[in-house]
mmCIF file of C-alpha atoms in Angstrom:
data_model
loop_
_atom_site.group_PDB
_atom_site.id
_atom_site.type_symbol
_atom_site.label_atom_id
_atom_site.label_comp_id
_atom_site.label_asym_id
_atom_site.label_seq_id
_atom_site.Cartn_x
_atom_site.Cartn_y
_atom_site.Cartn_z
ATOM 1 C CA MET A 1 -10.897 -8.451 -8.154
ATOM 2 C CA SER A 2 -14.238 -7.532 -9.332
ATOM 3 C CA ASN A 3 -13.965 -3.882 -10.254
ATOM 4 C CA THR A 4 -10.175 -3.523 -10.522
ATOM 5 C CA PRO A 5 -9.229 -1.652 -13.800
ATOM 6 C CA MET A 6 -7.189 -3.698 -16.248
ATOM 7 C CA ALA A 7 -3.617 -2.467 -16.196
ATOM 8 C CA ALA A 8 -0.856 -3.636 -18.353
ATOM 9 C CA ASN A 9 1.655 -4.352 -15.584
ATOM 10 C CA PRO A 10 0.961 -7.140 -13.036
ATOM 11 C CA LEU A 11 2.368 -5.011 -10.292
ATOM 12 C CA THR A 12 -0.051 -2.199 -11.055
ATOM 13 C CA ARG A 13 -2.871 -4.610 -11.184
ATOM 14 C CA ALA A 14 -1.892 -5.868 -7.806
ATOM 15 C CA VAL A 15 -1.647 -2.357 -6.309
ATOM 16 C CA LEU A 16 -5.209 -1.591 -7.659
ATOM 17 C CA GLU A 17 -6.639 -4.794 -6.450
ATOM 18 C CA ILE A 18 -5.312 -4.120 -2.918
ATOM 19 C CA ASP A 19 -6.481 -0.544 -3.128
ATOM 20 C CA GLU A 20 -10.009 -1.822 -4.067
ATOM 21 C CA TYR A 21 -10.055 -4.258 -1.326
ATOM 22 C CA VAL A 22 -9.034 -1.806 1.283
ATOM 23 C CA SER A 23 -11.394 0.671 -0.100
ATOM 24 C CA GLY A 24 -14.220 -1.683 0.610
ATOM 25 C CA LEU A 25 -13.346 -1.661 4.300
ATOM 26 C CA GLY A 26 -13.918 1.985 4.533
ATOM 27 C CA TRP A 27 -11.684 4.779 5.798
ATOM 28 C CA ASP A 28 -9.893 5.070 9.239
ATOM 29 C CA GLN A 29 -8.277 1.641 8.647
ATOM 30 C CA PRO A 30 -5.047 0.556 10.366
ATOM 31 C CA ALA A 31 -2.050 0.087 7.990
ATOM 32 C CA ARG A 32 -2.152 -3.340 6.266
ATOM 33 C CA LEU A 33 0.824 -5.435 4.889
ATOM 34 C CA PHE A 34 0.586 -7.781 1.980
ATOM 35 C CA ALA A 35 2.955 -10.436 0.479
ATOM 36 C CA LEU A 36 2.919 -10.614 -3.299
ATOM 37 C CA VAL A 37 3.283 -14.060 -4.697
ATOM 38 C CA ASP A 38 3.623 -15.429 -8.215
ATOM 39 C CA THR A 39 0.037 -16.685 -8.985
ATOM 40 C CA ALA A 40 1.236 -19.561 -11.208
ATOM 41 C CA ARG A 41 3.750 -20.659 -8.668
ATOM 42 C CA LEU A 42 1.152 -20.470 -5.989
ATOM 43 C CA ARG A 43 -1.304 -22.506 -8.010
ATOM 44 C CA ALA A 44 1.500 -25.186 -8.728
ATOM 45 C CA GLU A 45 2.991 -25.311 -5.229
ATOM 46 C CA GLN A 46 -0.097 -24.864 -3.005
ATOM 47 C CA PRO A 47 -3.216 -25.700 -4.953
ATOM 48 C CA SER A 48 -5.374 -25.868 -1.973
ATOM 49 C CA LEU A 49 -4.504 -22.360 -0.848
ATOM 50 C CA ALA A 50 -4.972 -21.199 -4.379
ATOM 51 C CA ASP A 51 -8.472 -22.732 -4.409
ATOM 52 C CA LYS A 52 -9.314 -21.065 -1.086
ATOM 53 C CA LEU A 53 -8.108 -17.734 -2.567
ATOM 54 C CA GLY A 54 -10.395 -18.296 -5.584
ATOM 55 C CA LEU A 55 -7.476 -18.495 -8.064
ATOM 56 C CA ASP A 56 -8.534 -20.325 -11.089
ATOM 57 C CA GLY A 57 -6.525 -21.496 -13.961
ATOM 58 C CA GLU A 58 -7.817 -18.692 -16.311
ATOM 59 C CA GLN A 59 -5.794 -15.986 -14.858
ATOM 60 C CA GLU A 60 -2.658 -15.081 -16.821
ATOM 61 C CA SER A 61 0.628 -16.529 -15.780
ATOM 62 C CA ALA A 62 2.328 -13.212 -15.040
ATOM 63 C CA ALA A 63 -0.186 -12.320 -12.322
ATOM 64 C CA LEU A 64 0.664 -11.484 -8.616
ATOM 65 C CA THR A 65 -1.575 -12.475 -5.732
ATOM 66 C CA PRO A 66 -1.659 -10.350 -2.732
ATOM 67 C CA ILE A 67 -1.941 -12.115 0.600
ATOM 68 C CA GLU A 68 -2.703 -10.023 3.610
ATOM 69 C CA GLN A 69 -0.361 -10.610 6.557
ATOM 70 C CA ASP A 70 -1.181 -10.400 10.251
ATOM 71 C CA GLY A 71 -1.958 -6.988 11.791
ATOM 72 C CA ILE A 72 0.775 -4.420 12.176
ATOM 73 C CA PRO A 73 1.606 -3.554 15.834
ATOM 74 C CA THR A 74 -0.006 -0.281 16.584
ATOM 75 C CA GLY A 75 2.442 0.725 19.348
ATOM 76 C CA LYS A 76 5.439 0.561 17.127
ATOM 77 C CA PRO A 77 6.486 3.179 14.464
ATOM 78 C CA LEU A 78 5.978 1.884 10.961
ATOM 79 C CA ASP A 79 9.487 2.275 9.975
ATOM 80 C CA GLU A 80 10.769 0.266 12.965
ATOM 81 C CA PHE A 81 8.245 -2.552 12.262
ATOM 82 C CA LEU A 82 9.289 -2.701 8.644
ATOM 83 C CA GLY A 83 12.826 -3.003 9.796
ATOM 84 C CA THR A 84 11.873 -6.334 11.483
ATOM 85 C CA ILE A 85 10.423 -8.081 8.461
ATOM 86 C CA ALA A 86 12.184 -10.837 6.501
ATOM 87 C CA TRP A 87 10.385 -12.468 3.574
ATOM 88 C CA PRO A 88 10.744 -16.211 2.462
ATOM 89 C CA ASP A 89 11.953 -16.886 -1.101
ATOM 90 C CA ALA A 90 8.461 -17.633 -2.275
ATOM 91 C CA VAL A 91 7.451 -13.910 -1.799
ATOM 92 C CA THR A 92 7.971 -12.148 -4.921
ATOM 93 C CA GLY A 93 7.234 -8.617 -3.450
ATOM 94 C CA CYS A 94 5.243 -6.864 -0.731
ATOM 95 C CA ALA A 95 2.817 -4.048 -0.451
ATOM 96 C CA LEU A 96 1.506 -1.734 2.293
ATOM 97 C CA THR A 97 -1.566 0.414 2.644
ATOM 98 C CA VAL A 98 -1.472 3.380 5.058
ATOM 99 C CA GLU A 99 -3.688 6.412 5.601
ATOM 100 C CA ARG A 100 -2.141 9.843 6.156
ATOM 101 C CA LEU A 101 -2.836 13.424 6.161
ATOM 102 C CA MET A 102 -1.152 15.479 3.602
ATOM 103 C CA LEU A 103 -0.834 19.167 2.787
ATOM 104 C CA PRO A 104 -0.437 20.786 -0.634
ATOM 105 C CA PRO A 105 3.065 22.096 -1.491
ATOM 106 C CA SER A 106 1.800 25.559 -0.952
ATOM 107 C CA ALA A 107 1.202 24.925 2.705
ATOM 108 C CA GLU A 108 4.997 24.238 3.273
ATOM 109 C CA ALA A 109 5.819 27.892 3.683
ATOM 110 C CA GLN A 110 3.291 28.118 6.510
ATOM 111 C CA VAL A 111 4.732 25.434 8.744
ATOM 112 C CA PRO A 112 5.770 27.114 12.114
ATOM 113 C CA GLU A 113 9.411 26.507 12.930
ATOM 114 C CA GLY A 114 10.592 24.475 15.973
ATOM 115 C CA LEU A 115 7.657 22.046 16.109
ATOM 116 C CA ASP A 116 8.342 18.721 17.587
ATOM 117 C CA GLU A 117 6.763 15.743 15.827
ATOM 118 C CA ALA A 118 3.549 15.645 17.949
ATOM 119 C CA ALA A 119 2.969 19.393 17.568
ATOM 120 C CA LEU A 120 3.624 19.179 13.789
ATOM 121 C CA THR A 121 1.099 16.311 13.474
ATOM 122 C CA LYS A 122 -1.464 18.493 15.396
ATOM 123 C CA TRP A 123 -0.768 21.446 13.178
ATOM 124 C CA VAL A 124 -1.328 19.337 10.028
ATOM 125 C CA ALA A 125 -4.309 17.727 11.442
ATOM 126 C CA GLU A 126 -5.970 21.117 12.016
ATOM 127 C CA HIS A 127 -4.889 22.768 8.763
ATOM 128 C CA PRO A 128 -7.755 23.858 6.608
ATOM 129 C CA GLU A 129 -6.096 22.548 3.429
ATOM 130 C CA ARG A 130 -5.287 19.070 4.688
ATOM 131 C CA GLN A 131 -6.147 16.044 2.644
ATOM 132 C CA GLU A 132 -6.771 12.610 3.904
ATOM 133 C CA VAL A 133 -5.106 10.050 1.623
ATOM 134 C CA ARG A 134 -4.753 6.338 1.444
ATOM 135 C CA MET A 135 -1.497 5.224 -0.085
ATOM 136 C CA THR A 136 -0.921 1.682 -1.280
ATOM 137 C CA VAL A 137 2.833 1.079 -2.177
ATOM 138 C CA ALA A 138 4.093 -2.113 -3.566
ATOM 139 C CA VAL A 139 7.750 -3.246 -4.507
ATOM 140 C CA LEU A 140 9.172 -6.457 -6.038
ATOM 141 C CA ARG A 141 12.456 -8.141 -5.233
ATOM 142 C CA ASP A 142 13.865 -6.913 -8.557
ATOM 143 C CA GLY A 143 13.339 -3.204 -7.593
ATOM 144 C CA ALA A 144 10.126 -2.605 -9.560
ATOM 145 C CA ARG A 145 7.726 -0.294 -7.453
ATOM 146 C CA GLU A 146 4.201 0.972 -7.949
ATOM 147 C CA SER A 147 1.803 3.112 -5.907
ATOM 148 C CA ALA A 148 -1.848 4.068 -5.711
ATOM 149 C CA LEU A 149 -3.100 7.167 -4.042
ATOM 150 C CA ARG A 150 -6.798 7.683 -3.172
ATOM 151 C CA LEU A 151 -8.025 10.991 -1.585
ATOM 152 C CA ARG A 152 -10.831 10.672 0.853
ATOM 153 C CA GLU A 153 -12.777 13.482 -0.723
ATOM 154 C CA LYS A 154 -12.536 11.831 -4.189
ATOM 155 C CA ASP A 155 -13.188 8.241 -3.042
ATOM 156 C CA SER A 156 -13.739 6.647 -6.347
ATOM 157 C CA PRO A 157 -11.993 3.878 -8.322
ATOM 158 C CA THR A 158 -11.801 6.303 -11.241
ATOM 159 C CA GLU A 159 -9.908 8.958 -9.058
ATOM 160 C CA VAL A 160 -7.050 6.708 -7.965
ATOM 161 C CA LEU A 161 -3.692 7.990 -8.989
ATOM 162 C CA THR A 162 -1.029 5.533 -9.840
ATOM 163 C CA GLY A 163 2.780 5.908 -10.445
ATOM 164 C CA SER A 164 6.114 4.269 -9.489
ATOM 165 C CA GLU A 165 7.492 7.434 -7.645
ATOM 166 C CA LEU A 166 4.517 8.708 -5.782
ATOM 167 C CA VAL A 167 5.739 7.601 -2.373
ATOM 168 C CA PRO A 168 9.474 6.993 -2.735
ATOM 169 C CA GLY A 169 10.313 6.909 1.071
ATOM 170 C CA LEU A 170 7.772 4.190 1.730
ATOM 171 C CA ALA A 171 8.841 2.302 -1.406
ATOM 172 C CA GLN A 172 12.365 2.279 -0.239
ATOM 173 C CA ALA A 173 11.458 1.076 3.222
ATOM 174 C CA LEU A 174 9.534 -1.738 1.644
ATOM 175 C CA THR A 175 12.480 -2.511 -0.634
ATOM 176 C CA ALA A 176 14.727 -2.799 2.387
ATOM 177 C CA THR A 177 12.638 -5.668 3.864
ATOM 178 C CA PHE A 178 14.107 -7.762 0.994
ATOM 179 C CA GLU A 179 17.729 -6.938 1.868
ATOM 180 C CA GLU A 180 19.767 -9.475 3.668
#
């Protein structure tokens, strides 16, 4: 967590930490899933893992530690994959990073009618106003959510937009992974 800006909220700090980590890997990355665990609980219950992760006792007790999970299957739609996840009680929340192409709202009126999903994807990919964006979305069991958006053309830690309602559909899908 070297260059992560200090944020007041532990969930925002976790999202920015994940964004910084994935940013260091470069663009054109696969989606990545993270468990969020209470740092103090992790240090108390699994001190060897906490040591391995570099968590020292100086970090505040309200902190969350992101732990990257195994790779997300590439041949399965993301929403179907998320529907297969169940988290153990020790996991306080989860986060997902994913890269997508986005269009500005002004391009909505230009979308040709009757396109299937593949044709729409191709149309967006070829649109001159498209933007590549990396979204990091995190949710907690209690319903709290946070997101970070980074545009490829403004790839800088000072240009990351954060907010709880930036990617509501993805936040809802992640929240559903905690439902029984």
